Amino acid sequence: MSGTQDLSYGSAGCRWWNGEADVLFFGLNTAVLAILLAAVMVGATGIGLVIGRRLRRSGTGPSEHFGVLQGALIGFMGLVLAFGLSLALGRYESRRADTVDEANAIGTTYLRAQTLAEPVRTETLDLLPGYTRTSIALADSVPGSVPEQRALARSGQDQRRLWALAGQALDQAPDASPPRLYVESLNEMFDAQSTRVYALSNRVPTAVLLLEVVGAATALGVLALHLATLGSGVTTGLISALLVTLLLVVTFDLDRPARGLIRVPATPLTQVLETMSPPPAAAAPD
C-alpha cells in the first residue's frame, strides 16, 4: 500500500519544511508579515533618500557609472521578484490540482465500493465519508501542526482498515473484476492524499525569498539614493516601496496555504462528501 508509505514521508516533509521556513516568515500573521515587509522596504528607501540628500549637499554625488549600476540592479531584481512570484503561483496551482485529483480519486473509490459484495460493501461505504472529512480537515490544518498530525493519524487508521477490507473482498472473489478495480482506485486514493499533503508543505525555498527581500531592499535604497542626488525622489521612492511590498506579500501569501489570505479551497472534497449523503446509487450485488 504505497499511499501509507508516502503519507508518512509527506508528514516528515511537512515538519522539515515548516521548521525551516516558519522561523523566518511563514509563522507570522499576514497583516504582521505585510507590516514587516513594508517597514523593511520603506526603511531601505528612507536610508537611500537620506544618504542621497547628504551627498547632494556636499556636492559629491555619484558618477554616471552609478546610474548604470542602479538601472542594472533594478532590472535584475525585477527578474528575481517575477521568478519568486512564478514559483509561488506554480505551487498554488499545483495544490489546487492535487485537491481536485484527490476528490476524483475518492469519488471513484466510493462508486466502485458499491459493486463489492457484503459485508465488505457496507463497512467500506461507512468508512469513506469519515476518510473524506479527514481529508477536508487536512486542507485547513497548518503543515507540521498538532491538528495536522492528528488528522494524519486518523487517516492512517482509516487507510489500514480500508485496505484490510479490500483484502477480504479479494479473498471472497479472487477472479472477479469489481474487487480488483476497487483495489486499484483505493491505492490511487491513498497516493492522491499523500501527494496533496506533501504539496501543502512544498514551499518556495527560503533562500529565494530571502534573496527577494534583501535584493529588493537594496535596489530600492540605491534607487532612492540616485533620485535624491537629483533633487527629488520621495514620492517616487515611497510608491516603488509600496508596490514592491505588495508584490512580496502576494508571493508570500500564495506560499502559505493554511495561514495566508489566499488559500486552496477544499470545495472539490466537500462536494464529494455531499454525494455520499444519499443512499448508494448501486445496489449490493447478489
PDB file of C-alpha atoms in Angstrom:
ATOM      1  CA  MET A   1       0.000   0.000   0.000  1.00  0.00           C
ATOM      2  CA  SER A   2       2.242   2.763  -1.306  1.00  0.00           C
ATOM      3  CA  GLY A   3      -0.113   5.512  -0.167  1.00  0.00           C
ATOM      4  CA  THR A   4       0.573   4.855   3.516  1.00  0.00           C
ATOM      5  CA  GLN A   5       4.310   4.942   2.983  1.00  0.00           C
ATOM      6  CA  ASP A   6       4.110   8.173   1.021  1.00  0.00           C
ATOM      7  CA  LEU A   7       1.871   9.663   3.710  1.00  0.00           C
ATOM      8  CA  SER A   8       4.448   9.187   6.420  1.00  0.00           C
ATOM      9  CA  TYR A   9       7.118  10.637   4.179  1.00  0.00           C
ATOM     10  CA  GLY A  10       4.888  13.615   3.418  1.00  0.00           C
ATOM     11  CA  SER A  11       4.335  14.162   7.130  1.00  0.00           C
ATOM     12  CA  ALA A  12       8.075  14.230   7.731  1.00  0.00           C
ATOM     13  CA  GLY A  13       8.452  16.637   4.841  1.00  0.00           C
ATOM     14  CA  CYS A  14       5.848  18.901   6.433  1.00  0.00           C
ATOM     15  CA  ARG A  15       7.813  19.082   9.664  1.00  0.00           C
ATOM     16  CA  TRP A  16      11.107  19.715   7.884  1.00  0.00           C
ATOM     17  CA  TRP A  17       9.850  22.471   5.589  1.00  0.00           C
ATOM     18  CA  ASN A  18       7.765  24.045   8.322  1.00  0.00           C
ATOM     19  CA  GLY A  19      10.657  24.076  10.760  1.00  0.00           C
ATOM     20  CA  GLU A  20      12.956  25.766   8.260  1.00  0.00           C
ATOM     21  CA  ALA A  21      10.626  28.439   6.959  1.00  0.00           C
ATOM     22  CA  ASP A  22       8.415  29.317   9.924  1.00  0.00           C
ATOM     23  CA  VAL A  23      11.430  30.717  11.751  1.00  0.00           C
ATOM     24  CA  LEU A  24      11.549  33.484   9.168  1.00  0.00           C
ATOM     25  CA  PHE A  25       8.199  34.384   7.661  1.00  0.00           C
ATOM     26  CA  PHE A  26       5.643  31.591   7.403  1.00  0.00           C
ATOM     27  CA  GLY A  27       4.629  31.558  11.056  1.00  0.00           C
ATOM     28  CA  LEU A  28       3.590  35.218  11.020  1.00  0.00           C
ATOM     29  CA  ASN A  29       0.096  36.570  10.637  1.00  0.00           C
ATOM     30  CA  THR A  30      -0.481  38.005   7.158  1.00  0.00           C
ATOM     31  CA  ALA A  31      -1.046  41.533   8.480  1.00  0.00           C
ATOM     32  CA  VAL A  32       2.110  41.351  10.603  1.00  0.00           C
ATOM     33  CA  LEU A  33       4.071  39.995   7.654  1.00  0.00           C
ATOM     34  CA  ALA A  34       2.833  42.836   5.435  1.00  0.00           C
ATOM     35  CA  ILE A  35       3.795  45.439   8.056  1.00  0.00           C
ATOM     36  CA  LEU A  36       7.223  43.871   8.487  1.00  0.00           C
ATOM     37  CA  LEU A  37       7.922  43.814   4.751  1.00  0.00           C
ATOM     38  CA  ALA A  38       6.640  47.377   4.357  1.00  0.00           C
ATOM     39  CA  ALA A  39       8.898  48.531   7.183  1.00  0.00           C
ATOM     40  CA  VAL A  40      11.924  46.923   5.518  1.00  0.00           C
ATOM     41  CA  MET A  41      11.180  48.373   2.072  1.00  0.00           C
ATOM     42  CA  VAL A  42      10.250  51.858   3.296  1.00  0.00           C
ATOM     43  CA  GLY A  43      13.202  51.837   5.687  1.00  0.00           C
ATOM     44  CA  ALA A  44      15.623  50.980   2.890  1.00  0.00           C
ATOM     45  CA  THR A  45      14.085  53.713   0.736  1.00  0.00           C
ATOM     46  CA  GLY A  46      14.396  56.232   3.574  1.00  0.00           C
ATOM     47  CA  ILE A  47      18.049  55.373   4.163  1.00  0.00           C
ATOM     48  CA  GLY A  48      18.747  55.832   0.463  1.00  0.00           C
ATOM     49  CA  LEU A  49      16.993  59.211   0.452  1.00  0.00           C
ATOM     50  CA  VAL A  50      18.946  60.441   3.478  1.00  0.00           C
ATOM     51  CA  ILE A  51      22.295  59.377   2.060  1.00  0.00           C
ATOM     52  CA  GLY A  52      21.450  60.820  -1.355  1.00  0.00           C
ATOM     53  CA  ARG A  53      20.500  64.216   0.093  1.00  0.00           C
ATOM     54  CA  ARG A  54      23.695  64.387   2.116  1.00  0.00           C
ATOM     55  CA  LEU A  55      25.741  63.608  -0.971  1.00  0.00           C
ATOM     56  CA  ARG A  56      23.877  66.281  -2.907  1.00  0.00           C
ATOM     57  CA  ARG A  57      24.514  68.923  -0.222  1.00  0.00           C
ATOM     58  CA  SER A  58      28.199  68.059  -0.094  1.00  0.00           C
ATOM     59  CA  GLY A  59      28.444  68.209  -3.861  1.00  0.00           C
ATOM     60  CA  THR A  60      29.927  64.724  -4.111  1.00  0.00           C
ATOM     61  CA  GLY A  61      27.133  62.973  -5.969  1.00  0.00           C
ATOM     62  CA  PRO A  62      27.631  59.583  -7.573  1.00  0.00           C
ATOM     63  CA  SER A  63      29.217  59.279 -11.002  1.00  0.00           C
ATOM     64  CA  GLU A  64      27.469  58.370 -14.226  1.00  0.00           C
ATOM     65  CA  HIS A  65      28.528  54.757 -13.736  1.00  0.00           C
ATOM     66  CA  PHE A  66      26.387  54.648 -10.607  1.00  0.00           C
ATOM     67  CA  GLY A  67      23.267  55.371 -12.643  1.00  0.00           C
ATOM     68  CA  VAL A  68      24.059  52.482 -14.960  1.00  0.00           C
ATOM     69  CA  LEU A  69      24.640  50.199 -11.966  1.00  0.00           C
ATOM     70  CA  GLN A  70      21.400  51.326 -10.373  1.00  0.00           C
ATOM     71  CA  GLY A  71      19.419  50.589 -13.547  1.00  0.00           C
ATOM     72  CA  ALA A  72      21.002  47.151 -13.919  1.00  0.00           C
ATOM     73  CA  LEU A  73      20.308  46.329 -10.268  1.00  0.00           C
ATOM     74  CA  ILE A  74      16.636  47.271 -10.565  1.00  0.00           C
ATOM     75  CA  GLY A  75      16.260  45.219 -13.743  1.00  0.00           C
ATOM     76  CA  PHE A  76      17.888  42.200 -12.104  1.00  0.00           C
ATOM     77  CA  MET A  77      15.696  42.441  -9.033  1.00  0.00           C
ATOM     78  CA  GLY A  78      12.615  42.734 -11.234  1.00  0.00           C
ATOM     79  CA  LEU A  79      13.515  39.365 -12.727  1.00  0.00           C
ATOM     80  CA  VAL A  80      14.104  37.852  -9.273  1.00  0.00           C
ATOM     81  CA  LEU A  81      10.751  39.126  -7.991  1.00  0.00           C
ATOM     82  CA  ALA A  82       8.983  37.773 -11.062  1.00  0.00           C
ATOM     83  CA  PHE A  83      10.761  34.435 -10.627  1.00  0.00           C
ATOM     84  CA  GLY A  84       9.691  34.188  -6.973  1.00  0.00           C
ATOM     85  CA  LEU A  85       6.092  35.037  -7.806  1.00  0.00           C
ATOM     86  CA  SER A  86       6.103  32.453 -10.588  1.00  0.00           C
ATOM     87  CA  LEU A  87       7.366  29.762  -8.189  1.00  0.00           C
ATOM     88  CA  ALA A  88       4.727  30.595  -5.568  1.00  0.00           C
ATOM     89  CA  LEU A  89       1.921  30.731  -8.144  1.00  0.00           C
ATOM     90  CA  GLY A  90       3.007  27.421  -9.652  1.00  0.00           C
ATOM     91  CA  ARG A  91       2.901  25.724  -6.257  1.00  0.00           C
ATOM     92  CA  TYR A  92      -0.512  27.230  -5.532  1.00  0.00           C
ATOM     93  CA  GLU A  93      -1.941  25.935  -8.804  1.00  0.00           C
ATOM     94  CA  SER A  94      -0.356  22.543  -8.134  1.00  0.00           C
ATOM     95  CA  ARG A  95      -2.077  22.367  -4.739  1.00  0.00           C
ATOM     96  CA  ARG A  96      -5.430  23.194  -6.335  1.00  0.00           C
ATOM     97  CA  ALA A  97      -4.911  20.455  -8.918  1.00  0.00           C
ATOM     98  CA  ASP A  98      -3.911  17.959  -6.216  1.00  0.00           C
ATOM     99  CA  THR A  99      -7.132  18.708  -4.321  1.00  0.00           C
ATOM    100  CA  VAL A 100      -9.198  18.033  -7.431  1.00  0.00           C
ATOM    101  CA  ASP A 101      -7.259  14.822  -8.117  1.00  0.00           C
ATOM    102  CA  GLU A 102      -7.866  13.539  -4.593  1.00  0.00           C
ATOM    103  CA  ALA A 103     -11.573  14.410  -4.778  1.00  0.00           C
ATOM    104  CA  ASN A 104     -11.851  12.498  -8.068  1.00  0.00           C
ATOM    105  CA  ALA A 105      -9.991   9.537  -6.578  1.00  0.00           C
ATOM    106  CA  ILE A 106     -12.298   9.445  -3.550  1.00  0.00           C
ATOM    107  CA  GLY A 107     -15.360   9.709  -5.765  1.00  0.00           C
ATOM    108  CA  THR A 108     -14.192   6.843  -7.986  1.00  0.00           C
ATOM    109  CA  THR A 109     -13.403   4.694  -4.958  1.00  0.00           C
ATOM    110  CA  TYR A 110     -16.831   5.355  -3.480  1.00  0.00           C
ATOM    111  CA  LEU A 111     -18.566   4.358  -6.709  1.00  0.00           C
ATOM    112  CA  ARG A 112     -16.528   1.171  -7.122  1.00  0.00           C
ATOM    113  CA  ALA A 113     -17.055   0.251  -3.471  1.00  0.00           C
ATOM    114  CA  GLN A 114     -20.773  -0.059  -4.245  1.00  0.00           C
ATOM    115  CA  THR A 115     -20.020  -3.015  -6.509  1.00  0.00           C
ATOM    116  CA  LEU A 116     -18.397  -5.056  -3.716  1.00  0.00           C
ATOM    117  CA  ALA A 117     -20.134  -7.962  -2.034  1.00  0.00           C
ATOM    118  CA  GLU A 118     -21.435  -7.796   1.505  1.00  0.00           C
ATOM    119  CA  PRO A 119     -20.372  -7.366   4.263  1.00  0.00           C
ATOM    120  CA  VAL A 120     -17.320  -5.560   2.857  1.00  0.00           C
ATOM    121  CA  ARG A 121     -19.527  -3.195   0.862  1.00  0.00           C
ATOM    122  CA  THR A 122     -21.396  -1.716   3.827  1.00  0.00           C
ATOM    123  CA  GLU A 123     -18.320  -1.390   6.043  1.00  0.00           C
ATOM    124  CA  THR A 124     -16.385   0.314   3.252  1.00  0.00           C
ATOM    125  CA  LEU A 125     -19.178   2.740   2.408  1.00  0.00           C
ATOM    126  CA  ASP A 126     -19.415   3.655   6.096  1.00  0.00           C
ATOM    127  CA  LEU A 127     -15.680   4.389   6.319  1.00  0.00           C
ATOM    128  CA  LEU A 128     -15.260   6.525   3.202  1.00  0.00           C
ATOM    129  CA  PRO A 129     -17.249   9.584   4.424  1.00  0.00           C
ATOM    130  CA  GLY A 130     -15.104   9.770   7.558  1.00  0.00           C
ATOM    131  CA  TYR A 131     -11.967   9.454   5.444  1.00  0.00           C
ATOM    132  CA  THR A 132     -13.198  12.341   3.274  1.00  0.00           C
ATOM    133  CA  ARG A 133     -13.882  14.518   6.336  1.00  0.00           C
ATOM    134  CA  THR A 134     -10.316  13.891   7.481  1.00  0.00           C
ATOM    135  CA  SER A 135      -9.028  14.984   4.069  1.00  0.00           C
ATOM    136  CA  ILE A 136     -11.041  18.192   4.398  1.00  0.00           C
ATOM    137  CA  ALA A 137      -9.560  18.761   7.864  1.00  0.00           C
ATOM    138  CA  LEU A 138      -6.075  18.353   6.398  1.00  0.00           C
ATOM    139  CA  ALA A 139      -6.816  21.175   3.962  1.00  0.00           C
ATOM    140  CA  ASP A 140      -7.430  23.538   6.886  1.00  0.00           C
ATOM    141  CA  SER A 141      -4.501  22.365   9.040  1.00  0.00           C
ATOM    142  CA  VAL A 142      -1.154  24.119   9.202  1.00  0.00           C
ATOM    143  CA  PRO A 143       1.629  21.821   7.899  1.00  0.00           C
ATOM    144  CA  GLY A 144       3.547  20.294  10.792  1.00  0.00           C
ATOM    145  CA  SER A 145       0.991  21.363  13.423  1.00  0.00           C
ATOM    146  CA  VAL A 146      -0.623  19.125  16.045  1.00  0.00           C
ATOM    147  CA  PRO A 147      -4.047  19.194  14.312  1.00  0.00           C
ATOM    148  CA  GLU A 148      -2.431  18.023  11.102  1.00  0.00           C
ATOM    149  CA  GLN A 149      -0.636  15.177  12.877  1.00  0.00           C
ATOM    150  CA  ARG A 150      -3.900  14.086  14.466  1.00  0.00           C
ATOM    151  CA  ALA A 151      -5.662  14.179  11.104  1.00  0.00           C
ATOM    152  CA  LEU A 152      -2.847  12.164   9.534  1.00  0.00           C
ATOM    153  CA  ALA A 153      -3.122   9.592  12.313  1.00  0.00           C
ATOM    154  CA  ARG A 154      -6.889   9.248  11.776  1.00  0.00           C
ATOM    155  CA  SER A 155      -6.353   8.987   8.040  1.00  0.00           C
ATOM    156  CA  GLY A 156      -3.722   6.290   8.544  1.00  0.00           C
ATOM    157  CA  GLN A 157      -6.131   4.244  10.659  1.00  0.00           C
ATOM    158  CA  ASP A 158      -8.852   4.565   8.015  1.00  0.00           C
ATOM    159  CA  GLN A 159      -6.397   3.573   5.317  1.00  0.00           C
ATOM    160  CA  ARG A 160      -5.367   0.411   7.141  1.00  0.00           C
ATOM    161  CA  ARG A 161      -8.986  -0.558   7.751  1.00  0.00           C
ATOM    162  CA  LEU A 162      -9.986   0.119   4.142  1.00  0.00           C
ATOM    163  CA  TRP A 163      -7.038  -1.873   2.862  1.00  0.00           C
ATOM    164  CA  ALA A 164      -7.912  -4.807   5.120  1.00  0.00           C
ATOM    165  CA  LEU A 165     -11.480  -4.763   3.815  1.00  0.00           C
ATOM    166  CA  ALA A 166     -10.161  -4.668   0.239  1.00  0.00           C
ATOM    167  CA  GLY A 167      -8.149  -7.793   1.015  1.00  0.00           C
ATOM    168  CA  GLN A 168     -11.289  -9.513   2.265  1.00  0.00           C
ATOM    169  CA  ALA A 169     -13.089  -8.572  -0.942  1.00  0.00           C
ATOM    170  CA  LEU A 170     -10.293 -10.147  -2.991  1.00  0.00           C
ATOM    171  CA  ASP A 171     -10.365 -13.293  -0.854  1.00  0.00           C
ATOM    172  CA  GLN A 172     -14.121 -13.630  -1.379  1.00  0.00           C
ATOM    173  CA  ALA A 173     -13.890 -13.298  -5.160  1.00  0.00           C
ATOM    174  CA  PRO A 174     -10.273 -13.533  -6.360  1.00  0.00           C
ATOM    175  CA  ASP A 175     -11.255 -13.755 -10.035  1.00  0.00           C
ATOM    176  CA  ALA A 176     -13.957 -11.085 -10.063  1.00  0.00           C
ATOM    177  CA  SER A 177     -13.375  -7.706 -11.688  1.00  0.00           C
ATOM    178  CA  PRO A 178     -15.080  -5.390  -9.117  1.00  0.00           C
ATOM    179  CA  PRO A 179     -12.660  -6.114  -6.229  1.00  0.00           C
ATOM    180  CA  ARG A 180      -9.649  -5.657  -8.489  1.00  0.00           C
ATOM    181  CA  LEU A 181     -10.923  -2.366  -9.859  1.00  0.00           C
ATOM    182  CA  TYR A 182     -11.750  -1.225  -6.340  1.00  0.00           C
ATOM    183  CA  VAL A 183      -8.249  -2.036  -5.050  1.00  0.00           C
ATOM    184  CA  GLU A 184      -6.745  -0.060  -7.915  1.00  0.00           C
ATOM    185  CA  SER A 185      -8.850   3.027  -7.155  1.00  0.00           C
ATOM    186  CA  LEU A 186      -8.237   2.640  -3.414  1.00  0.00           C
ATOM    187  CA  ASN A 187      -4.478   2.710  -3.911  1.00  0.00           C
ATOM    188  CA  GLU A 188      -4.815   5.788  -6.152  1.00  0.00           C
ATOM    189  CA  MET A 189      -6.899   7.465  -3.445  1.00  0.00           C
ATOM    190  CA  PHE A 190      -4.191   6.874  -0.849  1.00  0.00           C
ATOM    191  CA  ASP A 191      -1.491   8.165  -3.170  1.00  0.00           C
ATOM    192  CA  ALA A 192      -3.556  11.242  -4.021  1.00  0.00           C
ATOM    193  CA  GLN A 193      -3.807  12.232  -0.366  1.00  0.00           C
ATOM    194  CA  SER A 194      -0.069  11.705   0.130  1.00  0.00           C
ATOM    195  CA  THR A 195       0.664  13.948  -2.842  1.00  0.00           C
ATOM    196  CA  ARG A 196      -1.650  16.676  -1.566  1.00  0.00           C
ATOM    197  CA  VAL A 197      -0.219  16.579   1.975  1.00  0.00           C
ATOM    198  CA  TYR A 198       3.294  16.895   0.653  1.00  0.00           C
ATOM    199  CA  ALA A 199       2.266  19.714  -1.705  1.00  0.00           C
ATOM    200  CA  LEU A 200       0.948  21.728   1.253  1.00  0.00           C
ATOM    201  CA  SER A 201       4.468  21.833   2.670  1.00  0.00           C
ATOM    202  CA  ASN A 202       6.287  22.225  -0.648  1.00  0.00           C
ATOM    203  CA  ARG A 203       7.142  25.912  -0.453  1.00  0.00           C
ATOM    204  CA  VAL A 204       9.383  28.282  -2.312  1.00  0.00           C
ATOM    205  CA  PRO A 205      12.934  27.787  -0.996  1.00  0.00           C
ATOM    206  CA  THR A 206      13.726  30.152   1.869  1.00  0.00           C
ATOM    207  CA  ALA A 207      16.917  31.257   0.129  1.00  0.00           C
ATOM    208  CA  VAL A 208      14.868  32.565  -2.813  1.00  0.00           C
ATOM    209  CA  LEU A 209      12.532  34.516  -0.532  1.00  0.00           C
ATOM    210  CA  LEU A 210      15.456  35.999   1.387  1.00  0.00           C
ATOM    211  CA  LEU A 211      17.127  36.978  -1.872  1.00  0.00           C
ATOM    212  CA  GLU A 212      13.923  38.736  -2.914  1.00  0.00           C
ATOM    213  CA  VAL A 213      13.618  40.691   0.342  1.00  0.00           C
ATOM    214  CA  VAL A 214      17.280  41.650   0.656  1.00  0.00           C
ATOM    215  CA  GLY A 215      17.698  42.344  -3.035  1.00  0.00           C
ATOM    216  CA  ALA A 216      14.512  44.394  -3.268  1.00  0.00           C
ATOM    217  CA  ALA A 217      15.507  46.465  -0.236  1.00  0.00           C
ATOM    218  CA  THR A 218      18.957  47.070  -1.720  1.00  0.00           C
ATOM    219  CA  ALA A 219      17.541  48.041  -5.114  1.00  0.00           C
ATOM    220  CA  LEU A 220      15.027  50.442  -3.540  1.00  0.00           C
ATOM    221  CA  GLY A 221      17.742  52.011  -1.412  1.00  0.00           C
ATOM    222  CA  VAL A 222      20.011  52.544  -4.412  1.00  0.00           C
ATOM    223  CA  LEU A 223      17.103  53.940  -6.450  1.00  0.00           C
ATOM    224  CA  ALA A 224      16.186  56.382  -3.681  1.00  0.00           C
ATOM    225  CA  LEU A 225      19.821  57.440  -3.323  1.00  0.00           C
ATOM    226  CA  HIS A 226      20.122  58.133  -7.037  1.00  0.00           C
ATOM    227  CA  LEU A 227      16.856  60.096  -7.152  1.00  0.00           C
ATOM    228  CA  ALA A 228      17.775  62.107  -4.060  1.00  0.00           C
ATOM    229  CA  THR A 229      21.043  63.231  -5.628  1.00  0.00           C
ATOM    230  CA  LEU A 230      18.952  64.650  -8.469  1.00  0.00           C
ATOM    231  CA  GLY A 231      16.851  66.679  -6.039  1.00  0.00           C
ATOM    232  CA  SER A 232      13.702  64.537  -5.982  1.00  0.00           C
ATOM    233  CA  GLY A 233      12.600  61.011  -5.249  1.00  0.00           C
ATOM    234  CA  VAL A 234      10.484  60.986  -2.059  1.00  0.00           C
ATOM    235  CA  THR A 235       7.151  60.285  -3.740  1.00  0.00           C
ATOM    236  CA  THR A 236       8.630  58.015  -6.393  1.00  0.00           C
ATOM    237  CA  GLY A 237      10.638  56.089  -3.828  1.00  0.00           C
ATOM    238  CA  LEU A 238       7.681  55.536  -1.496  1.00  0.00           C
ATOM    239  CA  ILE A 239       5.398  54.422  -4.326  1.00  0.00           C
ATOM    240  CA  SER A 240       8.058  51.985  -5.517  1.00  0.00           C
ATOM    241  CA  ALA A 241       8.491  50.643  -1.976  1.00  0.00           C
ATOM    242  CA  LEU A 242       4.751  50.078  -1.546  1.00  0.00           C
ATOM    243  CA  LEU A 243       4.428  48.346  -4.926  1.00  0.00           C
ATOM    244  CA  VAL A 244       7.348  46.032  -4.168  1.00  0.00           C
ATOM    245  CA  THR A 245       5.868  45.329  -0.726  1.00  0.00           C
ATOM    246  CA  LEU A 246       2.540  44.381  -2.309  1.00  0.00           C
ATOM    247  CA  LEU A 247       4.280  42.033  -4.722  1.00  0.00           C
ATOM    248  CA  LEU A 248       6.228  40.387  -1.889  1.00  0.00           C
ATOM    249  CA  VAL A 249       3.116  39.995   0.276  1.00  0.00           C
ATOM    250  CA  VAL A 250       1.256  38.272  -2.575  1.00  0.00           C
ATOM    251  CA  THR A 251       4.244  35.980  -3.182  1.00  0.00           C
ATOM    252  CA  PHE A 252       4.497  35.034   0.490  1.00  0.00           C
ATOM    253  CA  ASP A 253       0.731  34.621   0.870  1.00  0.00           C
ATOM    254  CA  LEU A 254       0.494  32.260  -2.092  1.00  0.00           C
ATOM    255  CA  ASP A 255       3.138  30.149  -0.383  1.00  0.00           C
ATOM    256  CA  ARG A 256       1.210  29.926   2.927  1.00  0.00           C
ATOM    257  CA  PRO A 257      -1.673  27.565   2.014  1.00  0.00           C
ATOM    258  CA  ALA A 258      -3.065  27.258   5.557  1.00  0.00           C
ATOM    259  CA  ARG A 259      -2.089  30.617   7.087  1.00  0.00           C
ATOM    260  CA  GLY A 260      -2.421  33.244   4.398  1.00  0.00           C
ATOM    261  CA  LEU A 261      -5.395  35.042   2.922  1.00  0.00           C
ATOM    262  CA  ILE A 262      -5.052  33.177  -0.404  1.00  0.00           C
ATOM    263  CA  ARG A 263      -5.931  29.580   0.459  1.00  0.00           C
ATOM    264  CA  VAL A 264      -6.548  26.451  -1.554  1.00  0.00           C
ATOM    265  CA  PRO A 265     -10.297  25.780  -1.350  1.00  0.00           C
ATOM    266  CA  ALA A 266     -11.443  22.339  -0.255  1.00  0.00           C
ATOM    267  CA  THR A 267     -14.630  22.694  -2.323  1.00  0.00           C
ATOM    268  CA  PRO A 268     -13.983  19.596  -4.507  1.00  0.00           C
ATOM    269  CA  LEU A 269     -13.681  17.450  -1.370  1.00  0.00           C
ATOM    270  CA  THR A 270     -16.796  18.884   0.268  1.00  0.00           C
ATOM    271  CA  GLN A 271     -18.762  18.295  -2.924  1.00  0.00           C
ATOM    272  CA  VAL A 272     -17.649  14.651  -2.993  1.00  0.00           C
ATOM    273  CA  LEU A 273     -18.700  14.305   0.648  1.00  0.00           C
ATOM    274  CA  GLU A 274     -22.154  15.621  -0.239  1.00  0.00           C
ATOM    275  CA  THR A 275     -22.573  12.898  -2.860  1.00  0.00           C
ATOM    276  CA  MET A 276     -22.141  10.320  -0.087  1.00  0.00           C
ATOM    277  CA  SER A 277     -25.152  11.572   1.845  1.00  0.00           C
ATOM    278  CA  PRO A 278     -27.896   9.999  -0.330  1.00  0.00           C
ATOM    279  CA  PRO A 279     -28.285   6.211  -0.475  1.00  0.00           C
ATOM    280  CA  PRO A 280     -25.750   4.495  -2.782  1.00  0.00           C
ATOM    281  CA  ALA A 281     -26.796   4.557  -6.424  1.00  0.00           C
ATOM    282  CA  ALA A 282     -25.882   0.898  -6.991  1.00  0.00           C
ATOM    283  CA  ALA A 283     -27.451  -1.915  -5.019  1.00  0.00           C
ATOM    284  CA  ALA A 284     -25.375  -4.657  -3.423  1.00  0.00           C
ATOM    285  CA  PRO A 285     -24.523  -7.458  -5.890  1.00  0.00           C
ATOM    286  CA  ASP A 286     -26.262 -10.780  -5.409  1.00  0.00           C
TER     287      ASP A 286
END
